[in-house]
mmCIF file with all atom_site columns, C-alpha atoms in Angstrom:
data_model
loop_
_atom_site.group_PDB
_atom_site.id
_atom_site.type_symbol
_atom_site.label_atom_id
_atom_site.label_alt_id
_atom_site.label_comp_id
_atom_site.label_asym_id
_atom_site.label_entity_id
_atom_site.label_seq_id
_atom_site.pdbx_PDB_ins_code
_atom_site.Cartn_x
_atom_site.Cartn_y
_atom_site.Cartn_z
_atom_site.occupancy
_atom_site.B_iso_or_equiv
_atom_site.pdbx_formal_charge
_atom_site.auth_seq_id
_atom_site.auth_comp_id
_atom_site.auth_asym_id
_atom_site.auth_atom_id
_atom_site.pdbx_PDB_model_num
ATOM 1   C CA . MET A 1 1   ? 298.379 187.975 12.944  1.00 0.00 ? 1   MET A CA 1
ATOM 2   C CA . ARG A 1 2   ? 297.264 189.884 15.994  1.00 0.00 ? 2   ARG A CA 1
ATOM 3   C CA . SER A 1 3   ? 299.672 191.809 18.197  1.00 0.00 ? 3   SER A CA 1
ATOM 4   C CA . THR A 1 4   ? 299.613 193.402 21.625  1.00 0.00 ? 4   THR A CA 1
ATOM 5   C CA . ARG A 1 5   ? 301.620 196.234 23.164  1.00 0.00 ? 5   ARG A CA 1
ATOM 6   C CA . ARG A 1 6   ? 303.315 195.441 26.468  1.00 0.00 ? 6   ARG A CA 1
ATOM 7   C CA . ASN A 1 7   ? 305.754 197.804 28.232  1.00 0.00 ? 7   ASN A CA 1
ATOM 8   C CA . GLY A 1 8   ? 306.126 199.748 25.049  1.00 0.00 ? 8   GLY A CA 1
ATOM 9   C CA . ARG A 1 9   ? 306.840 196.609 23.024  1.00 0.00 ? 9   ARG A CA 1
ATOM 10  C CA . VAL A 1 10  ? 304.717 195.110 20.310  1.00 0.00 ? 10  VAL A CA 1
ATOM 11  C CA . THR A 1 11  ? 304.525 191.345 20.658  1.00 0.00 ? 11  THR A CA 1
ATOM 12  C CA . PRO A 1 12  ? 302.712 188.964 18.353  1.00 0.00 ? 12  PRO A CA 1
ATOM 13  C CA . ASP A 1 13  ? 299.648 187.106 19.659  1.00 0.00 ? 13  ASP A CA 1
ATOM 14  C CA . LEU A 1 14  ? 300.210 183.462 18.643  1.00 0.00 ? 14  LEU A CA 1
ATOM 15  C CA . ARG A 1 15  ? 296.898 182.167 19.947  1.00 0.00 ? 15  ARG A CA 1
ATOM 16  C CA . ARG A 1 16  ? 294.544 180.610 17.331  1.00 0.00 ? 16  ARG A CA 1
ATOM 17  C CA . PRO A 1 17  ? 291.507 182.803 16.690  1.00 0.00 ? 17  PRO A CA 1
ATOM 18  C CA . ARG A 1 18  ? 288.531 181.389 18.511  1.00 0.00 ? 18  ARG A CA 1
ATOM 19  C CA . GLY A 1 19  ? 286.243 181.759 15.493  1.00 0.00 ? 19  GLY A CA 1
ATOM 20  C CA . GLY A 1 20  ? 288.493 179.573 13.322  1.00 0.00 ? 20  GLY A CA 1
ATOM 21  C CA . CYS A 1 21  ? 288.568 176.811 15.916  1.00 0.00 ? 21  CYS A CA 1
ATOM 22  C CA . ARG A 1 22  ? 284.807 176.772 16.190  1.00 0.00 ? 22  ARG A CA 1
ATOM 23  C CA . ARG A 1 23  ? 284.404 176.581 12.419  1.00 0.00 ? 23  ARG A CA 1
ATOM 24  C CA . PHE A 1 24  ? 286.848 173.687 12.268  1.00 0.00 ? 24  PHE A CA 1
ATOM 25  C CA . LEU A 1 25  ? 284.934 171.776 14.942  1.00 0.00 ? 25  LEU A CA 1
ATOM 26  C CA . ARG A 1 26  ? 281.632 172.398 13.181  1.00 0.00 ? 26  ARG A CA 1
ATOM 27  C CA . LEU A 1 27  ? 283.025 171.087 9.897   1.00 0.00 ? 27  LEU A CA 1
ATOM 28  C CA . LEU A 1 28  ? 284.416 168.038 11.667  1.00 0.00 ? 28  LEU A CA 1
ATOM 29  C CA . ALA A 1 29  ? 281.026 167.327 13.253  1.00 0.00 ? 29  ALA A CA 1
ATOM 30  C CA . ILE A 1 30  ? 279.255 167.699 9.890   1.00 0.00 ? 30  ILE A CA 1
ATOM 31  C CA . ALA A 1 31  ? 281.739 165.337 8.238   1.00 0.00 ? 31  ALA A CA 1
ATOM 32  C CA . ALA A 1 32  ? 281.211 162.733 10.981  1.00 0.00 ? 32  ALA A CA 1
ATOM 33  C CA . LEU A 1 33  ? 277.441 163.055 10.594  1.00 0.00 ? 33  LEU A CA 1
ATOM 34  C CA . LEU A 1 34  ? 277.669 162.577 6.829   1.00 0.00 ? 34  LEU A CA 1
ATOM 35  C CA . VAL A 1 35  ? 279.779 159.447 7.260   1.00 0.00 ? 35  VAL A CA 1
ATOM 36  C CA . ALA A 1 36  ? 277.305 158.034 9.783   1.00 0.00 ? 36  ALA A CA 1
ATOM 37  C CA . CYS A 1 37  ? 274.358 158.772 7.491   1.00 0.00 ? 37  CYS A CA 1
ATOM 38  C CA . THR A 1 38  ? 276.116 157.152 4.526   1.00 0.00 ? 38  THR A CA 1
ATOM 39  C CA . ILE A 1 39  ? 276.799 153.980 6.506   1.00 0.00 ? 39  ILE A CA 1
ATOM 40  C CA . ALA A 1 40  ? 273.196 153.874 7.721   1.00 0.00 ? 40  ALA A CA 1
ATOM 41  C CA . LEU A 1 41  ? 271.852 154.309 4.188   1.00 0.00 ? 41  LEU A CA 1
ATOM 42  C CA . MET A 1 42  ? 274.116 151.571 2.868   1.00 0.00 ? 42  MET A CA 1
ATOM 43  C CA . ARG A 1 43  ? 272.832 149.183 5.516   1.00 0.00 ? 43  ARG A CA 1
ATOM 44  C CA . LEU A 1 44  ? 269.235 150.216 4.941   1.00 0.00 ? 44  LEU A CA 1
ATOM 45  C CA . SER A 1 45  ? 269.530 149.800 1.167   1.00 0.00 ? 45  SER A CA 1
ATOM 46  C CA . ARG A 1 46  ? 270.321 146.104 1.682   1.00 0.00 ? 46  ARG A CA 1
ATOM 47  C CA . SER A 1 47  ? 267.654 145.457 4.286   1.00 0.00 ? 47  SER A CA 1
ATOM 48  C CA . PRO A 1 48  ? 264.953 142.915 3.359   1.00 0.00 ? 48  PRO A CA 1
ATOM 49  C CA . LEU A 1 49  ? 262.261 145.566 3.769   1.00 0.00 ? 49  LEU A CA 1
ATOM 50  C CA . VAL A 1 50  ? 263.827 147.855 1.179   1.00 0.00 ? 50  VAL A CA 1
ATOM 51  C CA . MET A 1 51  ? 264.828 145.049 -1.182  1.00 0.00 ? 51  MET A CA 1
ATOM 52  C CA . ARG A 1 52  ? 261.319 143.583 -1.157  1.00 0.00 ? 52  ARG A CA 1
ATOM 53  C CA . HIS A 1 53  ? 260.096 146.974 -2.277  1.00 0.00 ? 53  HIS A CA 1
ATOM 54  C CA . LEU A 1 54  ? 262.609 146.946 -5.130  1.00 0.00 ? 54  LEU A CA 1
ATOM 55  C CA . TYR A 1 55  ? 261.841 143.314 -5.972  1.00 0.00 ? 55  TYR A CA 1
ATOM 56  C CA . PRO A 1 56  ? 258.108 142.943 -5.395  1.00 0.00 ? 56  PRO A CA 1
ATOM 57  C CA . PHE A 1 57  ? 256.131 139.714 -5.653  1.00 0.00 ? 57  PHE A CA 1
ATOM 58  C CA . THR A 1 58  ? 252.763 141.091 -6.725  1.00 0.00 ? 58  THR A CA 1
ATOM 59  C CA . TYR A 1 59  ? 250.178 138.552 -7.947  1.00 0.00 ? 59  TYR A CA 1
ATOM 60  C CA . ARG A 1 60  ? 252.008 135.900 -5.953  1.00 0.00 ? 60  ARG A CA 1
ATOM 61  C CA . PRO A 1 61  ? 249.130 133.383 -5.715  1.00 0.00 ? 61  PRO A CA 1
ATOM 62  C CA . SER A 1 62  ? 248.512 133.524 -9.475  1.00 0.00 ? 62  SER A CA 1
ATOM 63  C CA . ILE A 1 63  ? 252.210 133.298 -10.260 1.00 0.00 ? 63  ILE A CA 1
ATOM 64  C CA . VAL A 1 64  ? 252.686 130.300 -7.966  1.00 0.00 ? 64  VAL A CA 1
ATOM 65  C CA . ARG A 1 65  ? 249.614 128.523 -9.307  1.00 0.00 ? 65  ARG A CA 1
ATOM 66  C CA . ASN A 1 66  ? 250.440 128.981 -12.988 1.00 0.00 ? 66  ASN A CA 1
ATOM 67  C CA . ALA A 1 67  ? 254.159 128.318 -12.546 1.00 0.00 ? 67  ALA A CA 1
ATOM 68  C CA . GLU A 1 68  ? 253.610 125.100 -10.635 1.00 0.00 ? 68  GLU A CA 1
ATOM 69  C CA . ALA A 1 69  ? 251.042 123.955 -13.210 1.00 0.00 ? 69  ALA A CA 1
ATOM 70  C CA . GLN A 1 70  ? 253.879 124.100 -15.757 1.00 0.00 ? 70  GLN A CA 1
ATOM 71  C CA . LYS A 1 71  ? 256.535 122.720 -13.383 1.00 0.00 ? 71  LYS A CA 1
ATOM 72  C CA . LEU A 1 72  ? 258.318 126.078 -13.310 1.00 0.00 ? 72  LEU A CA 1
ATOM 73  C CA . ASP A 1 73  ? 259.989 127.818 -10.405 1.00 0.00 ? 73  ASP A CA 1
ATOM 74  C CA . PRO A 1 74  ? 257.610 130.650 -9.381  1.00 0.00 ? 74  PRO A CA 1
ATOM 75  C CA . LEU A 1 75  ? 260.629 132.768 -8.505  1.00 0.00 ? 75  LEU A CA 1
ATOM 76  C CA . LEU A 1 76  ? 261.875 132.447 -12.074 1.00 0.00 ? 76  LEU A CA 1
ATOM 77  C CA . VAL A 1 77  ? 258.525 133.708 -13.341 1.00 0.00 ? 77  VAL A CA 1
ATOM 78  C CA . ALA A 1 78  ? 258.713 136.634 -10.922 1.00 0.00 ? 78  ALA A CA 1
ATOM 79  C CA . ALA A 1 79  ? 262.238 137.397 -12.141 1.00 0.00 ? 79  ALA A CA 1
ATOM 80  C CA . VAL A 1 80  ? 261.033 137.473 -15.755 1.00 0.00 ? 80  VAL A CA 1
ATOM 81  C CA . ILE A 1 81  ? 258.115 139.753 -14.861 1.00 0.00 ? 81  ILE A CA 1
ATOM 82  C CA . LYS A 1 82  ? 260.452 142.078 -12.966 1.00 0.00 ? 82  LYS A CA 1
ATOM 83  C CA . ALA A 1 83  ? 262.646 142.394 -16.054 1.00 0.00 ? 83  ALA A CA 1
ATOM 84  C CA . GLU A 1 84  ? 259.796 142.649 -18.533 1.00 0.00 ? 84  GLU A CA 1
ATOM 85  C CA . SER A 1 85  ? 257.173 144.902 -16.960 1.00 0.00 ? 85  SER A CA 1
ATOM 86  C CA . ASN A 1 86  ? 258.139 145.485 -13.328 1.00 0.00 ? 86  ASN A CA 1
ATOM 87  C CA . PHE A 1 87  ? 254.704 144.061 -12.482 1.00 0.00 ? 87  PHE A CA 1
ATOM 88  C CA . TRP A 1 88  ? 252.747 146.695 -14.411 1.00 0.00 ? 88  TRP A CA 1
ATOM 89  C CA . THR A 1 89  ? 249.769 144.940 -15.996 1.00 0.00 ? 89  THR A CA 1
ATOM 90  C CA . TRP A 1 90  ? 249.252 147.638 -18.651 1.00 0.00 ? 90  TRP A CA 1
ATOM 91  C CA . ALA A 1 91  ? 252.844 147.657 -19.875 1.00 0.00 ? 91  ALA A CA 1
ATOM 92  C CA . ARG A 1 92  ? 253.198 147.758 -23.662 1.00 0.00 ? 92  ARG A CA 1
ATOM 93  C CA . SER A 1 93  ? 256.467 147.796 -25.594 1.00 0.00 ? 93  SER A CA 1
ATOM 94  C CA . ARG A 1 94  ? 257.363 149.316 -28.937 1.00 0.00 ? 94  ARG A CA 1
ATOM 95  C CA . LYS A 1 95  ? 257.086 145.807 -30.387 1.00 0.00 ? 95  LYS A CA 1
ATOM 96  C CA . ASP A 1 96  ? 253.530 145.553 -29.024 1.00 0.00 ? 96  ASP A CA 1
ATOM 97  C CA . ALA A 1 97  ? 254.442 143.103 -26.254 1.00 0.00 ? 97  ALA A CA 1
ATOM 98  C CA . ARG A 1 98  ? 251.794 143.383 -23.571 1.00 0.00 ? 98  ARG A CA 1
ATOM 99  C CA . GLY A 1 99  ? 251.093 142.783 -19.912 1.00 0.00 ? 99  GLY A CA 1
ATOM 100 C CA . LEU A 1 100 ? 253.050 141.308 -17.040 1.00 0.00 ? 100 LEU A CA 1
ATOM 101 C CA . MET A 1 101 ? 255.209 138.908 -19.048 1.00 0.00 ? 101 MET A CA 1
ATOM 102 C CA . GLN A 1 102 ? 255.240 141.065 -22.190 1.00 0.00 ? 102 GLN A CA 1
ATOM 103 C CA . LEU A 1 103 ? 253.711 138.615 -24.658 1.00 0.00 ? 103 LEU A CA 1
ATOM 104 C CA . THR A 1 104 ? 253.171 139.795 -28.205 1.00 0.00 ? 104 THR A CA 1
ATOM 105 C CA . PRO A 1 105 ? 249.760 139.173 -29.775 1.00 0.00 ? 105 PRO A CA 1
ATOM 106 C CA . GLU A 1 106 ? 251.431 136.782 -32.220 1.00 0.00 ? 106 GLU A CA 1
ATOM 107 C CA . THR A 1 107 ? 252.873 134.701 -29.383 1.00 0.00 ? 107 THR A CA 1
ATOM 108 C CA . GLY A 1 108 ? 249.601 134.906 -27.464 1.00 0.00 ? 108 GLY A CA 1
ATOM 109 C CA . ARG A 1 109 ? 247.627 133.573 -30.422 1.00 0.00 ? 109 ARG A CA 1
ATOM 110 C CA . TRP A 1 110 ? 250.118 130.766 -31.001 1.00 0.00 ? 110 TRP A CA 1
ATOM 111 C CA . VAL A 1 111 ? 250.113 129.659 -27.366 1.00 0.00 ? 111 VAL A CA 1
ATOM 112 C CA . ALA A 1 112 ? 246.316 129.885 -27.202 1.00 0.00 ? 112 ALA A CA 1
ATOM 113 C CA . ALA A 1 113 ? 246.096 127.606 -30.233 1.00 0.00 ? 113 ALA A CA 1
ATOM 114 C CA . GLN A 1 114 ? 248.579 125.140 -28.742 1.00 0.00 ? 114 GLN A CA 1
ATOM 115 C CA . THR A 1 115 ? 246.811 124.976 -25.403 1.00 0.00 ? 115 THR A CA 1
ATOM 116 C CA . GLY A 1 116 ? 243.206 125.162 -26.607 1.00 0.00 ? 116 GLY A CA 1
ATOM 117 C CA . PHE A 1 117 ? 242.639 128.423 -24.775 1.00 0.00 ? 117 PHE A CA 1
ATOM 118 C CA . ALA A 1 118 ? 239.050 129.339 -25.635 1.00 0.00 ? 118 ALA A CA 1
ATOM 119 C CA . GLY A 1 119 ? 237.946 132.862 -26.468 1.00 0.00 ? 119 GLY A CA 1
ATOM 120 C CA . TYR A 1 120 ? 241.406 134.347 -26.762 1.00 0.00 ? 120 TYR A CA 1
ATOM 121 C CA . GLU A 1 121 ? 241.644 138.025 -27.763 1.00 0.00 ? 121 GLU A CA 1
ATOM 122 C CA . ASP A 1 122 ? 244.805 140.113 -27.984 1.00 0.00 ? 122 ASP A CA 1
ATOM 123 C CA . ASP A 1 123 ? 243.651 142.597 -25.354 1.00 0.00 ? 123 ASP A CA 1
ATOM 124 C CA . GLU A 1 124 ? 243.321 139.715 -22.901 1.00 0.00 ? 124 GLU A CA 1
ATOM 125 C CA . LEU A 1 125 ? 247.091 139.876 -22.558 1.00 0.00 ? 125 LEU A CA 1
ATOM 126 C CA . TYR A 1 126 ? 246.553 142.819 -20.208 1.00 0.00 ? 126 TYR A CA 1
ATOM 127 C CA . ASN A 1 127 ? 244.601 140.499 -17.917 1.00 0.00 ? 127 ASN A CA 1
ATOM 128 C CA . PRO A 1 128 ? 247.095 139.183 -15.340 1.00 0.00 ? 128 PRO A CA 1
ATOM 129 C CA . GLU A 1 129 ? 245.453 135.771 -15.140 1.00 0.00 ? 129 GLU A CA 1
ATOM 130 C CA . VAL A 1 130 ? 245.470 135.252 -18.901 1.00 0.00 ? 130 VAL A CA 1
ATOM 131 C CA . ASN A 1 131 ? 248.965 136.665 -19.315 1.00 0.00 ? 131 ASN A CA 1
ATOM 132 C CA . LEU A 1 132 ? 250.367 134.427 -16.599 1.00 0.00 ? 132 LEU A CA 1
ATOM 133 C CA . GLU A 1 133 ? 248.621 131.300 -17.887 1.00 0.00 ? 133 GLU A CA 1
ATOM 134 C CA . LEU A 1 134 ? 249.877 131.755 -21.441 1.00 0.00 ? 134 LEU A CA 1
ATOM 135 C CA . GLY A 1 135 ? 253.256 133.158 -20.413 1.00 0.00 ? 135 GLY A CA 1
ATOM 136 C CA . CYS A 1 136 ? 254.073 130.354 -17.983 1.00 0.00 ? 136 CYS A CA 1
ATOM 137 C CA . TRP A 1 137 ? 253.134 127.755 -20.590 1.00 0.00 ? 137 TRP A CA 1
ATOM 138 C CA . TYR A 1 138 ? 255.388 129.404 -23.167 1.00 0.00 ? 138 TYR A CA 1
ATOM 139 C CA . LEU A 1 139 ? 258.326 129.782 -20.776 1.00 0.00 ? 139 LEU A CA 1
ATOM 140 C CA . ALA A 1 140 ? 258.062 126.122 -19.792 1.00 0.00 ? 140 ALA A CA 1
ATOM 141 C CA . TYR A 1 141 ? 257.903 125.201 -23.479 1.00 0.00 ? 141 TYR A CA 1
ATOM 142 C CA . LEU A 1 142 ? 261.167 127.065 -24.113 1.00 0.00 ? 142 LEU A CA 1
ATOM 143 C CA . VAL A 1 143 ? 262.869 125.493 -21.102 1.00 0.00 ? 143 VAL A CA 1
ATOM 144 C CA . ARG A 1 144 ? 261.968 122.029 -22.421 1.00 0.00 ? 144 ARG A CA 1
ATOM 145 C CA . GLU A 1 145 ? 262.931 122.899 -25.996 1.00 0.00 ? 145 GLU A CA 1
ATOM 146 C CA . PHE A 1 146 ? 266.421 123.941 -24.924 1.00 0.00 ? 146 PHE A CA 1
ATOM 147 C CA . GLY A 1 147 ? 267.003 120.984 -22.640 1.00 0.00 ? 147 GLY A CA 1
ATOM 148 C CA . ASP A 1 148 ? 266.483 122.797 -19.326 1.00 0.00 ? 148 ASP A CA 1
ATOM 149 C CA . ALA A 1 149 ? 269.292 125.220 -20.206 1.00 0.00 ? 149 ALA A CA 1
ATOM 150 C CA . LEU A 1 150 ? 267.891 128.317 -18.545 1.00 0.00 ? 150 LEU A CA 1
ATOM 151 C CA . PRO A 1 151 ? 270.153 130.926 -20.212 1.00 0.00 ? 151 PRO A CA 1
ATOM 152 C CA . ALA A 1 152 ? 269.239 129.572 -23.649 1.00 0.00 ? 152 ALA A CA 1
ATOM 153 C CA . ALA A 1 153 ? 265.528 129.488 -22.810 1.00 0.00 ? 153 ALA A CA 1
ATOM 154 C CA . LEU A 1 154 ? 265.632 133.086 -21.607 1.00 0.00 ? 154 LEU A CA 1
ATOM 155 C CA . ALA A 1 155 ? 267.550 134.135 -24.706 1.00 0.00 ? 155 ALA A CA 1
ATOM 156 C CA . ALA A 1 156 ? 264.860 132.494 -26.829 1.00 0.00 ? 156 ALA A CA 1
ATOM 157 C CA . TRP A 1 157 ? 262.161 134.281 -24.856 1.00 0.00 ? 157 TRP A CA 1
ATOM 158 C CA . ASN A 1 158 ? 263.718 137.618 -25.736 1.00 0.00 ? 158 ASN A CA 1
ATOM 159 C CA . GLY A 1 159 ? 265.554 137.012 -28.998 1.00 0.00 ? 159 GLY A CA 1
ATOM 160 C CA . GLY A 1 160 ? 263.453 134.314 -30.632 1.00 0.00 ? 160 GLY A CA 1
ATOM 161 C CA . ARG A 1 161 ? 263.658 130.527 -30.726 1.00 0.00 ? 161 ARG A CA 1
ATOM 162 C CA . THR A 1 162 ? 264.918 130.398 -34.303 1.00 0.00 ? 162 THR A CA 1
ATOM 163 C CA . ASN A 1 163 ? 267.771 132.809 -33.620 1.00 0.00 ? 163 ASN A CA 1
ATOM 164 C CA . VAL A 1 164 ? 268.941 130.983 -30.508 1.00 0.00 ? 164 VAL A CA 1
ATOM 165 C CA . SER A 1 165 ? 268.828 127.609 -32.255 1.00 0.00 ? 165 SER A CA 1
ATOM 166 C CA . ALA A 1 166 ? 270.972 129.050 -35.038 1.00 0.00 ? 166 ALA A CA 1
ATOM 167 C CA . TRP A 1 167 ? 273.495 130.532 -32.590 1.00 0.00 ? 167 TRP A CA 1
ATOM 168 C CA . LEU A 1 168 ? 273.826 127.239 -30.764 1.00 0.00 ? 168 LEU A CA 1
ATOM 169 C CA . SER A 1 169 ? 274.137 125.079 -33.887 1.00 0.00 ? 169 SER A CA 1
ATOM 170 C CA . SER A 1 170 ? 276.718 127.381 -35.472 1.00 0.00 ? 170 SER A CA 1
ATOM 171 C CA . GLY A 1 171 ? 278.795 127.670 -32.310 1.00 0.00 ? 171 GLY A CA 1
ATOM 172 C CA . THR A 1 172 ? 278.202 131.418 -32.112 1.00 0.00 ? 172 THR A CA 1
ATOM 173 C CA . TRP A 1 173 ? 277.107 130.923 -28.507 1.00 0.00 ? 173 TRP A CA 1
ATOM 174 C CA . SER A 1 174 ? 277.547 127.950 -26.202 1.00 0.00 ? 174 SER A CA 1
ATOM 175 C CA . GLY A 1 175 ? 274.301 128.560 -24.350 1.00 0.00 ? 175 GLY A CA 1
ATOM 176 C CA . GLU A 1 176 ? 276.135 129.124 -21.073 1.00 0.00 ? 176 GLU A CA 1
ATOM 177 C CA . LEU A 1 177 ? 275.756 132.237 -18.950 1.00 0.00 ? 177 LEU A CA 1
ATOM 178 C CA . GLU A 1 178 ? 279.530 132.626 -18.698 1.00 0.00 ? 178 GLU A CA 1
ATOM 179 C CA . ASP A 1 179 ? 279.612 132.918 -22.487 1.00 0.00 ? 179 ASP A CA 1
ATOM 180 C CA . ALA A 1 180 ? 276.661 135.312 -22.739 1.00 0.00 ? 180 ALA A CA 1
ATOM 181 C CA . GLY A 1 181 ? 278.884 138.031 -24.129 1.00 0.00 ? 181 GLY A CA 1
ATOM 182 C CA . ARG A 1 182 ? 278.817 136.163 -27.446 1.00 0.00 ? 182 ARG A CA 1
ATOM 183 C CA . ILE A 1 183 ? 275.045 136.503 -27.846 1.00 0.00 ? 183 ILE A CA 1
ATOM 184 C CA . PRO A 1 184 ? 274.743 138.649 -30.994 1.00 0.00 ? 184 PRO A CA 1
ATOM 185 C CA . PHE A 1 185 ? 271.833 140.768 -29.750 1.00 0.00 ? 185 PHE A CA 1
ATOM 186 C CA . ARG A 1 186 ? 272.776 143.239 -27.032 1.00 0.00 ? 186 ARG A CA 1
ATOM 187 C CA . GLU A 1 187 ? 269.184 143.439 -25.782 1.00 0.00 ? 187 GLU A CA 1
ATOM 188 C CA . THR A 1 188 ? 269.093 139.666 -25.416 1.00 0.00 ? 188 THR A CA 1
ATOM 189 C CA . ARG A 1 189 ? 272.466 139.568 -23.641 1.00 0.00 ? 189 ARG A CA 1
ATOM 190 C CA . ASP A 1 190 ? 271.263 142.172 -21.164 1.00 0.00 ? 190 ASP A CA 1
ATOM 191 C CA . PHE A 1 191 ? 267.918 140.434 -20.699 1.00 0.00 ? 191 PHE A CA 1
ATOM 192 C CA . VAL A 1 192 ? 269.443 137.055 -19.832 1.00 0.00 ? 192 VAL A CA 1
ATOM 193 C CA . ARG A 1 193 ? 271.812 138.596 -17.302 1.00 0.00 ? 193 ARG A CA 1
ATOM 194 C CA . ARG A 1 194 ? 269.113 140.818 -15.802 1.00 0.00 ? 194 ARG A CA 1
ATOM 195 C CA . VAL A 1 195 ? 266.638 137.974 -15.306 1.00 0.00 ? 195 VAL A CA 1
ATOM 196 C CA . LEU A 1 196 ? 269.207 135.712 -13.680 1.00 0.00 ? 196 LEU A CA 1
ATOM 197 C CA . ASP A 1 197 ? 270.345 138.557 -11.438 1.00 0.00 ? 197 ASP A CA 1
ATOM 198 C CA . ASN A 1 198 ? 266.697 139.144 -10.520 1.00 0.00 ? 198 ASN A CA 1
ATOM 199 C CA . LEU A 1 199 ? 266.325 135.453 -9.790  1.00 0.00 ? 199 LEU A CA 1
ATOM 200 C CA . THR A 1 200 ? 269.211 135.609 -7.332  1.00 0.00 ? 200 THR A CA 1
ATOM 201 C CA . TRP A 1 201 ? 267.460 138.398 -5.414  1.00 0.00 ? 201 TRP A CA 1
ATOM 202 C CA . TYR A 1 202 ? 264.096 136.646 -5.472  1.00 0.00 ? 202 TYR A CA 1
ATOM 203 C CA . GLU A 1 203 ? 265.675 133.507 -4.083  1.00 0.00 ? 203 GLU A CA 1
ATOM 204 C CA . ARG A 1 204 ? 267.269 135.523 -1.275  1.00 0.00 ? 204 ARG A CA 1
ATOM 205 C CA . LEU A 1 205 ? 264.104 137.419 -0.421  1.00 0.00 ? 205 LEU A CA 1
ATOM 206 C CA . TYR A 1 206 ? 261.372 134.841 -1.040  1.00 0.00 ? 206 TYR A CA 1
ATOM 207 C CA . GLY A 1 207 ? 263.188 131.512 -1.131  1.00 0.00 ? 207 GLY A CA 1
ATOM 208 C CA . GLU A 1 208 ? 261.270 130.187 1.845   1.00 0.00 ? 208 GLU A CA 1
ATOM 209 C CA . GLY A 1 209 ? 257.518 130.094 2.120   1.00 0.00 ? 209 GLY A CA 1
ATOM 210 C CA . ILE A 1 210 ? 256.497 131.454 -1.273  1.00 0.00 ? 210 ILE A CA 1
ATOM 211 C CA . GLU A 1 211 ? 253.105 129.781 -1.165  1.00 0.00 ? 211 GLU A CA 1
#
């Protein structure tokens, strides 16, 4: 505390030091700026421009064409691609799944045989057109096989048709999204939830005028 001498007396100076006041005001201004920036970033992070960057719709014409040929929702196909490869045509998993929709060579060969796809080769799965044609056919096949139950079809896409059929017949899983926690494979549980969450965003962002 400062003091001053007046008429031979020492009296305390109770005034706040100017430097401390200035520092306090600077800190207050910085805090207000940080709050404003945080609010702005939160608003920006939910803007359609930013969300379309996070949920792209690359290869849209090919996706729409192949999905509609199989009576599939193109946005569902986009949601699967987002979860599988994030639209990277050269994606390859540890299980050798390849391309946009992450088809394994085994699945690719089976679908090619079912559809009469001429000249199929495993490396063609990196070709977006081939991958989408075979992948959309297979996804539609699974949707039909599981009676239009989308969670079950997606689980079969990731975890295998035989496994999902066994879970449903044994009562291990009901096939409903609300009961997805009972899917035995964690990867499959996460995949089903991720794709359906993606689908929600794609419907919000591209629900109108996807042609």
